[in-house]
Short mmCIF file of C-alpha atoms (C1' of nucleotides) in Angstrom, two decimals:
data_model
loop_
_atom_site.label_atom_id
_atom_site.label_comp_id
_atom_site.label_asym_id
_atom_site.label_seq_id
_atom_site.Cartn_x
_atom_site.Cartn_y
_atom_site.Cartn_z
CA MET A 127 -79.35 59.76 82.28
CA TYR A 128 -75.35 59.94 82.67
CA ALA A 129 -73.60 60.97 85.88
CA LEU A 130 -69.84 62.67 85.81
CA VAL A 131 -68.18 62.72 89.16
CA ASP A 132 -64.85 64.39 89.22
CA CYS A 133 -62.59 65.01 92.15
CA ASN A 134 -61.84 68.33 92.96
CA SER A 135 -58.28 69.59 92.23
CA PHE A 136 -57.39 66.08 92.68
CA PHE A 137 -53.81 65.83 93.35
CA ALA A 138 -53.65 68.90 95.51
CA SER A 139 -56.68 66.92 97.83
CA CYS A 140 -55.06 63.75 98.03
CA GLU A 141 -51.88 65.62 99.86
CA GLN A 142 -54.58 67.22 102.12
CA VAL A 143 -56.42 63.65 103.04
CA PHE A 144 -53.55 62.78 105.66
CA ARG A 145 -52.75 66.62 106.52
CA PRO A 146 -55.77 67.91 107.87
CA ASP A 147 -53.70 70.70 108.71
CA LEU A 148 -53.57 71.61 105.06
CA ARG A 149 -57.02 71.69 104.44
CA GLY A 150 -58.20 75.35 103.87
CA GLN A 151 -54.72 76.30 102.92
CA PRO A 152 -53.37 77.25 99.67
CA VAL A 153 -51.75 73.65 98.21
CA VAL A 154 -50.16 73.16 94.75
CA VAL A 155 -48.37 69.77 93.08
CA LEU A 156 -45.87 69.92 90.61
CA SER A 157 -45.63 67.75 87.57
CA ASN A 158 -42.54 65.24 87.09
CA ASN A 159 -38.85 66.25 87.77
CA ASP A 160 -40.91 69.22 89.78
CA GLY A 161 -41.45 70.89 86.59
CA CYS A 162 -44.62 73.02 86.16
CA ILE A 163 -47.94 73.37 88.38
CA VAL A 164 -50.19 70.80 87.41
CA ALA A 165 -52.80 70.77 90.35
CA ARG A 166 -53.82 73.66 92.79
CA SER A 167 -56.46 73.78 95.84
CA LYS A 168 -59.23 76.24 95.64
CA GLU A 169 -57.41 78.74 97.77
CA ALA A 170 -54.25 78.44 95.66
CA LYS A 171 -56.36 79.37 92.57
CA GLN A 172 -57.78 82.01 94.41
CA LEU A 173 -54.28 83.51 95.07
CA GLY A 174 -54.47 83.94 91.08
CA ILE A 175 -51.55 81.11 90.79
CA PRO A 176 -51.80 80.05 87.15
CA ASP A 177 -51.99 76.23 85.96
CA LEU A 178 -48.97 74.63 84.25
CA GLN A 179 -46.87 77.21 85.07
CA PRO A 180 -42.96 76.34 85.37
CA TYR A 181 -42.38 76.17 89.25
CA PHE A 182 -39.02 77.94 89.13
CA LYS A 183 -40.75 81.00 87.70
CA ILE A 184 -42.99 81.73 90.44
CA SER A 185 -41.34 79.53 93.34
CA ASP A 186 -40.38 82.79 95.31
CA GLN A 187 -44.12 84.01 94.76
CA LEU A 188 -45.12 81.16 96.14
CA ARG A 189 -42.87 80.82 99.11
CA GLN A 190 -43.97 84.34 99.90
CA ALA A 191 -47.66 83.48 99.93
CA GLY A 192 -47.43 80.62 101.88
CA VAL A 193 -48.21 78.17 99.60
CA HIS A 194 -47.46 74.49 100.32
CA VAL A 195 -45.88 72.94 97.47
CA PHE A 196 -45.58 69.02 96.65
CA SER A 197 -43.86 66.94 94.43
CA SER A 198 -46.18 64.35 92.64
CA ASN A 199 -46.67 61.30 94.33
CA TYR A 200 -48.61 58.70 91.91
CA GLU A 201 -48.65 55.93 94.39
CA LEU A 202 -50.67 57.96 96.70
CA TYR A 203 -52.69 59.26 93.95
CA GLY A 204 -53.44 56.08 92.14
CA ASP A 205 -54.53 54.06 95.51
CA LEU A 206 -56.85 56.96 96.59
CA SER A 207 -58.35 57.16 92.92
CA THR A 208 -59.43 53.37 93.50
CA ARG A 209 -60.88 53.70 96.69
CA VAL A 210 -62.90 56.73 95.26
CA MET A 211 -64.00 54.28 92.31
CA ASP A 212 -64.99 51.67 94.52
CA THR A 213 -67.37 53.69 96.82
CA LEU A 214 -69.11 54.65 93.59
CA LYS A 215 -69.85 51.32 92.36
CA ALA A 216 -72.17 51.10 95.10
CA PHE A 217 -74.35 53.67 93.32
CA SER A 218 -74.23 52.03 89.51
CA PRO A 219 -73.09 48.89 88.66
CA ASN A 220 -72.36 50.45 85.27
CA ILE A 221 -69.45 52.64 85.46
CA GLU A 222 -66.55 54.11 83.01
CA VAL A 223 -63.40 54.66 84.99
CA TYR A 224 -62.78 57.80 82.52
CA SER A 225 -59.35 59.07 84.06
CA ILE A 226 -57.48 58.89 87.39
CA ASP A 227 -59.89 61.26 89.16
CA GLU A 228 -63.17 60.98 87.13
CA SER A 229 -66.07 58.38 86.30
CA PHE A 230 -69.03 58.37 84.30
CA LEU A 231 -71.96 56.49 85.71
CA ASP A 232 -75.04 54.87 84.03
CA MET A 233 -78.11 56.31 86.14
CA SER A 234 -80.72 55.21 83.90
CA GLY A 235 -83.22 53.15 86.25
CA HIS A 236 -83.60 55.96 88.43
CA ALA A 237 -86.26 58.35 88.84
CA LEU A 238 -85.50 61.66 87.33
CA LYS A 239 -86.66 63.44 90.36
CA THR A 240 -84.37 61.20 92.79
CA LEU A 241 -81.12 62.46 90.78
CA PRO A 242 -80.22 65.46 92.76
CA GLU A 243 -80.32 63.57 96.14
CA LEU A 244 -78.53 60.63 94.90
CA GLY A 245 -75.57 63.23 93.58
CA ARG A 246 -75.46 64.49 96.88
CA ALA A 247 -75.28 61.00 98.64
CA MET A 248 -72.31 60.38 96.09
CA ARG A 249 -70.62 63.25 97.14
CA ASP A 250 -71.35 62.52 101.06
CA THR A 251 -70.26 59.11 100.84
CA ILE A 252 -67.16 59.76 98.87
CA TYR A 253 -65.78 62.04 101.43
CA ARG A 254 -66.57 60.13 104.49
CA HIS A 255 -65.04 57.19 102.67
CA VAL A 256 -61.77 58.67 101.65
CA ARG A 257 -62.17 62.62 102.53
CA LEU A 258 -61.98 63.48 98.99
CA PRO A 259 -64.45 66.41 97.54
CA VAL A 260 -66.27 65.71 94.57
CA GLY A 261 -68.26 67.21 91.81
CA VAL A 262 -71.24 65.41 90.55
CA GLY A 263 -73.05 66.25 86.87
CA MET A 264 -75.97 64.64 85.33
CA GLY A 265 -77.27 64.97 82.14
CA ALA A 266 -78.86 62.51 79.18
CA THR A 267 -75.57 62.50 77.34
CA LYS A 268 -72.09 62.35 78.48
CA THR A 269 -71.36 65.83 77.30
CA LEU A 270 -74.39 67.21 79.17
CA ALA A 271 -73.16 65.49 82.37
CA LYS A 272 -69.85 67.12 81.79
CA LEU A 273 -70.91 70.51 81.32
CA ALA A 274 -73.15 69.72 84.57
CA ASN A 275 -70.08 68.89 86.47
CA HIS A 276 -68.66 72.09 85.22
CA ILE A 277 -71.62 74.04 86.81
CA ALA A 278 -71.52 72.24 89.51
CA LYS A 279 -68.19 73.33 90.72
CA LYS A 280 -68.69 77.10 89.28
CA SER A 281 -72.06 77.84 90.64
CA ASN A 282 -72.47 78.81 94.28
CA LYS A 283 -76.19 77.75 94.28
CA CYS A 284 -75.06 74.05 93.15
CA HIS A 285 -72.91 72.79 95.84
CA TYR A 286 -71.12 70.49 93.82
CA VAL A 287 -74.13 68.38 92.67
CA CYS A 288 -75.59 69.87 89.44
CA VAL A 289 -78.47 67.78 86.94
CA ILE A 290 -79.41 69.07 83.54
CA ASP A 291 -83.27 67.64 82.62
CA ARG A 292 -85.15 69.92 81.07
CA LEU A 293 -82.21 71.84 78.35
CA GLU A 294 -85.15 74.68 77.56
CA GLN A 295 -84.86 75.87 80.93
CA TRP A 296 -80.68 76.04 80.83
CA HIS A 297 -80.28 78.24 78.07
CA LYS A 298 -79.78 81.59 80.09
CA VAL A 299 -77.13 79.52 81.70
CA PHE A 300 -75.48 78.24 78.86
CA ALA A 301 -74.88 81.59 77.41
CA LYS A 302 -72.90 82.77 79.72
CA ILE A 303 -70.42 79.73 79.64
CA PRO A 304 -67.86 80.05 76.98
CA VAL A 305 -67.57 77.48 74.43
CA HIS A 306 -64.00 76.10 75.25
CA HIS A 307 -65.65 74.37 78.18
CA VAL A 308 -67.48 72.06 76.38
CA TRP A 309 -65.96 68.81 76.29
CA GLY A 310 -64.17 68.19 72.98
CA ILE A 311 -63.75 71.53 72.13
CA GLY A 312 -60.43 72.83 73.09
CA SER A 313 -58.61 76.24 72.11
CA ARG A 314 -58.35 75.60 68.58
CA LEU A 315 -61.24 74.71 67.78
CA SER A 316 -63.05 77.62 69.99
CA GLY A 317 -60.93 80.20 67.95
CA ARG A 318 -62.26 78.81 64.82
CA LEU A 319 -65.82 78.75 66.10
CA ALA A 320 -65.26 82.14 67.29
CA ASP A 321 -64.50 83.11 63.41
CA GLN A 322 -68.20 82.10 63.27
CA ARG A 323 -69.45 84.37 65.85
CA ILE A 324 -70.09 81.04 68.37
CA TYR A 325 -68.68 82.10 71.45
CA SER A 326 -71.27 80.22 74.11
CA VAL A 327 -72.47 76.61 74.76
CA LEU A 328 -75.60 78.32 73.85
CA ASP A 329 -74.26 79.49 70.49
CA LEU A 330 -73.06 76.11 69.80
CA ILE A 331 -76.13 73.95 70.76
CA GLN A 332 -78.24 75.88 67.91
CA GLN A 333 -76.09 74.85 65.04
CA ASP A 334 -76.75 72.37 62.90
CA PRO A 335 -74.65 69.08 63.63
CA GLU A 336 -75.01 68.27 59.54
CA ARG A 337 -73.86 71.51 58.44
CA MET A 338 -71.23 71.69 61.06
CA LYS A 339 -69.76 68.55 60.24
CA LYS A 340 -68.81 69.91 56.71
CA HIS A 341 -67.21 72.86 58.37
CA TYR A 342 -65.45 70.78 61.25
CA SER A 343 -65.37 67.62 61.72
CA VAL A 344 -67.45 64.62 62.86
CA ASN A 345 -66.25 65.23 66.55
CA VAL A 346 -67.58 68.40 66.27
CA SER A 347 -71.40 67.66 65.08
CA ARG A 348 -71.39 64.50 67.48
CA THR A 349 -70.44 67.17 70.43
CA ILE A 350 -73.40 69.27 69.25
CA THR A 351 -75.88 66.51 68.84
CA GLU A 352 -74.77 65.47 71.99
CA LEU A 353 -75.49 68.79 73.77
CA GLN A 354 -78.99 68.55 72.20
CA GLY A 355 -79.52 65.80 74.34
CA ILE A 356 -79.03 63.11 71.51
CA PRO A 357 -76.45 60.35 72.52
CA CYS A 358 -73.52 59.48 70.74
CA TYR A 359 -71.27 58.14 72.96
CA GLY A 360 -71.78 55.11 75.33
CA LEU A 361 -70.43 53.88 78.70
CA ASP A 362 -67.23 52.31 77.97
CA GLU A 363 -67.08 49.97 80.78
CA THR A 364 -64.44 47.47 79.84
CA PRO A 365 -61.49 49.48 78.70
CA GLU A 366 -60.17 48.49 74.80
CA PRO A 367 -56.67 46.96 75.02
CA LYS A 368 -53.66 49.67 74.84
CA LYS A 369 -52.77 50.31 71.10
CA GLN A 370 -49.55 51.67 72.24
CA ILE A 371 -47.50 52.35 75.66
CA ILE A 372 -45.04 54.88 76.11
CA SER A 373 -42.46 55.28 78.88
CA THR A 374 -40.45 58.82 79.32
CA ARG A 375 -39.33 61.27 81.59
CA SER A 376 -37.05 64.37 81.80
CA PHE A 377 -33.70 63.81 83.29
CA GLY A 378 -33.03 65.52 86.97
CA VAL A 379 -29.74 66.92 85.38
CA LYS A 380 -28.55 67.30 81.72
CA VAL A 381 -26.57 63.78 80.51
CA PHE A 382 -23.82 63.73 78.25
CA ASN A 383 -22.61 60.59 78.72
CA CYS A 384 -23.77 57.77 76.26
CA LEU A 385 -23.94 54.91 79.03
CA ALA A 386 -26.25 57.12 81.04
CA LEU A 387 -28.38 57.72 78.29
CA GLU A 388 -28.32 54.11 77.82
CA GLN A 389 -29.15 53.20 81.28
CA SER A 390 -32.06 55.58 81.04
CA VAL A 391 -33.75 53.95 78.01
CA SER A 392 -32.94 50.71 79.46
CA GLN A 393 -34.90 51.83 82.34
CA TYR A 394 -37.83 53.33 80.16
CA ALA A 395 -38.01 50.36 78.37
CA SER A 396 -37.95 48.15 81.08
CA ARG A 397 -41.03 49.83 82.49
CA ALA A 398 -42.71 49.82 79.63
CA CYS A 399 -42.30 46.21 79.22
CA GLU A 400 -43.66 45.72 82.59
CA LYS A 401 -46.88 47.70 81.47
CA LEU A 402 -46.93 45.75 78.32
CA ARG A 403 -46.99 42.15 80.19
CA LYS A 404 -49.63 43.37 82.75
CA GLU A 405 -52.10 44.38 79.38
CA GLN A 406 -51.13 40.69 78.08
CA GLN A 407 -49.54 41.80 74.83
CA ARG A 408 -46.61 41.58 73.16
CA VAL A 409 -44.95 44.24 71.01
CA LYS A 410 -43.66 44.04 67.09
CA THR A 411 -42.18 47.29 66.60
CA MET A 412 -40.48 49.97 69.08
CA MET A 413 -39.80 53.62 68.98
CA VAL A 414 -36.74 54.74 71.11
CA PHE A 415 -36.21 58.63 71.48
CA ALA A 416 -34.02 61.21 73.33
CA SER A 417 -33.62 65.23 72.93
CA SER A 418 -32.28 68.13 74.44
CA SER A 419 -34.30 70.68 76.03
CA ARG A 420 -37.19 72.23 73.88
CA PHE A 421 -36.07 75.44 75.21
CA ASP A 422 -32.59 75.16 73.89
CA ALA A 423 -31.48 77.15 70.96
CA ASN A 424 -29.69 74.27 69.61
CA TYR A 425 -33.11 71.76 70.15
CA TYR A 426 -31.29 68.20 69.13
CA THR A 427 -33.85 65.27 68.73
CA ARG A 428 -34.04 62.04 67.43
CA SER A 429 -36.17 58.99 67.17
CA VAL A 430 -35.44 55.67 65.88
CA ILE A 431 -38.07 52.89 64.73
CA VAL A 432 -36.78 49.57 66.01
CA PRO A 433 -38.82 46.77 64.39
CA LEU A 434 -38.49 43.40 66.10
CA SER A 435 -37.84 39.62 64.76
CA MET A 436 -41.02 38.54 66.42
CA PRO A 437 -43.70 39.90 68.81
CA THR A 438 -42.30 39.63 72.24
CA ASN A 439 -42.43 41.04 75.82
CA ASP A 440 -39.02 40.00 77.07
CA SER A 441 -37.57 42.79 78.83
CA ARG A 442 -34.34 41.69 78.05
CA VAL A 443 -34.63 41.61 74.53
CA ILE A 444 -36.21 44.86 74.51
CA CYS A 445 -33.95 46.96 76.50
CA SER A 446 -30.75 45.49 74.65
CA LEU A 447 -32.01 46.91 71.09
CA ALA A 448 -32.92 50.27 72.77
CA ARG A 449 -29.75 50.72 74.32
CA LYS A 450 -28.21 49.32 70.70
CA ALA A 451 -30.37 52.22 69.29
CA VAL A 452 -29.30 55.08 71.72
CA ARG A 453 -25.50 53.93 70.80
CA GLU A 454 -25.63 53.68 67.36
CA CYS A 455 -28.67 56.23 66.14
CA ILE A 456 -29.33 58.44 68.74
CA TYR A 457 -26.17 59.74 71.16
CA LYS A 458 -24.00 62.65 69.99
CA SER A 459 -20.97 63.74 71.93
CA GLY A 460 -21.54 67.22 73.20
CA VAL A 461 -25.27 67.24 73.42
CA PRO A 462 -26.79 68.14 76.65
CA PHE A 463 -29.80 65.31 76.80
CA ALA A 464 -32.58 66.78 78.42
CA ARG A 465 -35.00 63.66 78.29
CA ALA A 466 -35.32 59.97 76.64
CA GLY A 467 -37.96 57.74 76.29
CA VAL A 468 -39.11 54.61 74.83
CA GLY A 469 -42.60 53.70 72.64
CA LEU A 470 -43.95 50.05 72.03
CA ILE A 471 -46.19 51.12 69.22
CA GLU A 472 -47.22 48.03 67.53
CA LEU A 473 -48.89 45.49 69.75
CA TYR A 474 -50.63 42.09 69.73
CA ALA A 475 -52.60 40.27 72.03
CA GLU A 476 -50.58 37.03 74.08
CA SER A 477 -53.49 35.17 72.89
CA PRO A 478 -54.71 34.02 70.62
CA GLU A 479 -51.24 33.91 69.17
CA GLN A 480 -50.68 35.16 65.50
CA LEU A 481 -48.09 33.66 63.71
CA ASP A 482 -47.03 33.05 60.39
CA ALA A 483 -44.91 30.38 58.89
CA PHE A 484 -41.76 32.25 58.85
CA THR A 485 -41.86 33.90 62.19
CA ALA A 486 -40.34 32.48 65.11
CA ARG A 487 -42.30 32.76 68.85
CA GLN A 488 -41.25 33.75 71.95
CA ASP A 489 -39.77 30.84 73.67
CA GLU A 490 -41.48 29.04 77.12
CA ARG A 491 -38.19 29.91 79.20
CA SER A 492 -38.43 33.48 78.27
CA GLN A 493 -42.03 33.67 79.46
CA GLU A 494 -41.82 31.74 82.36
CA LEU A 495 -38.72 34.21 83.23
CA MET A 496 -40.67 37.52 83.05
CA LYS A 497 -43.64 35.92 84.73
CA LEU A 498 -41.09 35.15 88.08
CA VAL A 499 -39.69 38.65 87.82
CA ASP A 500 -43.02 40.29 87.43
CA HIS A 501 -44.05 38.23 90.74
CA ILE A 502 -41.13 39.08 92.75
CA ASN A 503 -41.16 42.71 92.06
CA GLN A 504 -45.10 42.88 92.68
CA THR A 505 -44.53 40.79 96.16
CA CYS A 506 -41.26 41.22 98.14
CA GLY A 507 -38.36 42.46 96.35
CA ARG A 508 -36.87 44.16 93.25
CA VAL A 509 -35.34 42.68 90.45
CA PHE A 510 -34.15 44.69 87.47
CA ILE A 511 -31.67 44.52 84.61
CA ALA A 512 -28.44 45.65 85.20
CA SER A 513 -28.29 47.98 82.17
CA GLN A 514 -30.62 50.08 84.27
CA GLY A 515 -27.98 51.14 86.51
CA ILE A 516 -28.48 51.68 90.35
CA ASP A 517 -29.50 54.95 92.14
CA PRO A 518 -28.50 56.88 88.54
CA TYR A 519 -27.29 60.44 88.98
CA TRP A 520 -29.63 62.04 86.32
CA LYS A 521 -33.12 60.51 87.86
CA MET A 522 -35.48 62.89 88.03
CA GLN A 523 -36.36 65.46 90.76
CA ARG A 524 -38.94 65.08 93.24
CA ASN A 525 -37.49 67.08 96.41
CA LEU A 526 -40.86 67.73 98.18
CA LYS A 527 -42.71 64.35 97.41
CA SER A 528 -45.08 63.39 100.58
CA PRO A 529 -44.92 59.65 102.26
CA ALA A 530 -46.79 56.77 100.58
CA TYR A 531 -49.36 57.04 103.42
CA THR A 532 -51.42 54.21 102.03
CA THR A 533 -48.98 51.76 100.03
CA ARG A 534 -45.91 51.53 102.03
CA TRP A 535 -45.40 50.02 105.55
CA PRO A 536 -42.92 52.41 106.82
CA ASP A 537 -44.60 55.30 105.75
CA LEU A 538 -48.08 54.63 107.33
CA PRO A 539 -49.48 57.59 109.46
CA ILE A 540 -49.40 56.93 113.12
CA VAL A 541 -52.07 58.22 115.23
CA LYS A 542 -51.29 59.18 118.53
CA VAL A 543 -54.16 59.24 121.16
"C1'" DT B 133 -29.76 76.42 86.83
"C1'" DC B 134 -34.54 75.44 86.46
"C1'" DT B 135 -40.49 74.35 81.42
"C1'" DG B 136 -44.71 66.96 82.56
"C1'" DG B 137 -46.17 62.41 80.99
"C1'" DG B 138 -49.29 59.98 79.10
"C1'" DG B 139 -53.17 58.44 75.88
"C1'" DT B 140 -57.01 58.53 71.52
"C1'" DC B 141 -58.99 59.83 67.32
"C1'" DC B 142 -59.88 62.22 62.77
"C1'" DT B 143 -58.27 63.92 58.24
"C1'" DA B 144 -55.78 64.46 53.87
"C1'" DG B 145 -53.13 62.79 50.83
"C1'" DG B 146 -50.44 59.14 48.73
"C1'" DA B 147 -49.96 54.55 47.06
"C1'" DC B 148 -52.00 51.08 45.34
"C1'" DC B 149 -55.81 47.56 43.73
"C1'" DC B 150 -59.12 46.12 40.53
"C1'" DT C 52 -58.88 69.68 23.39
"C1'" DC C 53 -61.10 67.53 27.44
"C1'" DT C 54 -59.91 63.43 32.89
"C1'" DG C 55 -63.12 56.39 34.65
"C1'" DG C 56 -64.67 55.09 38.95
"C1'" DG C 57 -64.45 52.86 43.19
"C1'" DG C 58 -62.32 51.05 47.01
"C1'" DT C 59 -58.42 49.81 50.97
"C1'" DC C 60 -54.33 50.59 53.81
"C1'" DC C 61 -50.93 53.77 55.39
"C1'" DT C 62 -48.95 57.90 57.06
"C1'" DA C 63 -47.85 62.31 59.39
"C1'" DG C 64 -49.65 65.75 61.12
"C1'" DG C 65 -53.39 68.05 64.00
"C1'" DA C 66 -56.90 68.11 67.82
"C1'" DC C 67 -58.54 66.69 71.72
"C1'" DC C 68 -58.52 64.61 76.50
"C1'" DC C 69 -56.44 64.30 81.55
#
DNA sequence: TCTGGGGTCCTAGGACCC
DNA sequence: TCTGGGGTCCTAGGACCC
């Protein structure tokens, strides 16, 4: 059996952890640059506030309804996520952290009838340790555990814990769940499935995987097999190294100036390099891109592939090539740039180092320097490349951000007795 | 005025090989 | 009148996830 444990309205719940006055209140969290609504507390959902709605379109409505609005605060969410996952590790040695707010656990070894109780214990312990509410779903496959989690949150009878054991007993429930709630079935597929009169989970579970493989894809056939209780996916406990690293942001204001655009890609390149070194990888091919707003009538977008002469993770090399790409291939006078980014798209592990007779290697001094820079930035200060600029005017808006309660000394909450 | 930021995998088709 | 067959690698585009 697998368990899928998932935090309820994760970002919104995080905002309530150090603001108990907001529990039971409508709370929403915005995406970067205060763009769209990406999380809503239960009370906000009940007010009918839609997900992924642009904030500017409904900010008046939110104010009138007394909704508490927050910019995204990833320092806080990341730290609380780690605490939730650490708590979960006590319940199973085999755990796959699947996203910032959910994990799969291997529950084999526990008697079937003890599972509901175990689920409730997970939920209670996490709330006691971190003050975050979770839902727990269990099933014989990951897809069934996901489905059980969905039922756990929707059904009043479940109280946020649901175990799918004997499949036949669930057919009545499955008949009522639209097929797009199944993990792996998105909007396109559910549209195509509807053409074949497959609307509910029950409709899907009754299909023949082999036949569906021909009509759709191997993934759809695997999803059906998993729904039928036969596992196709195992637990990924040790995450594979990343295949690409992308860093991109929208600007707080439109950028018309080439130097500012260069500063921005310099910053994104630098951030991407930090991630790259943390992953102990090097990059051989990079992509640099920038564009005006997607909603512009004259949408302008450019991207350039930049091959590097040798695999490297030296921020100085990457930043300078990224800026050159902006200057020579991307910037165009008069274009109101709304976003830019850097993608590191062909990565190699630092070790074992793969060399050929004609490729130079990153020298020792460069590696030492990067190590030192990372160390300083992790412990006591901030070293950066001058071309990133200082406090740039185009940086993203986050006007409604809460304090980094758990990760910055000045933001530490004070308890008055 | 204002519309997020990451990722992965699969498939089809073309180029090329023997 | 009349197509060989089997394979790999790469890329673009599509679909999915959170």
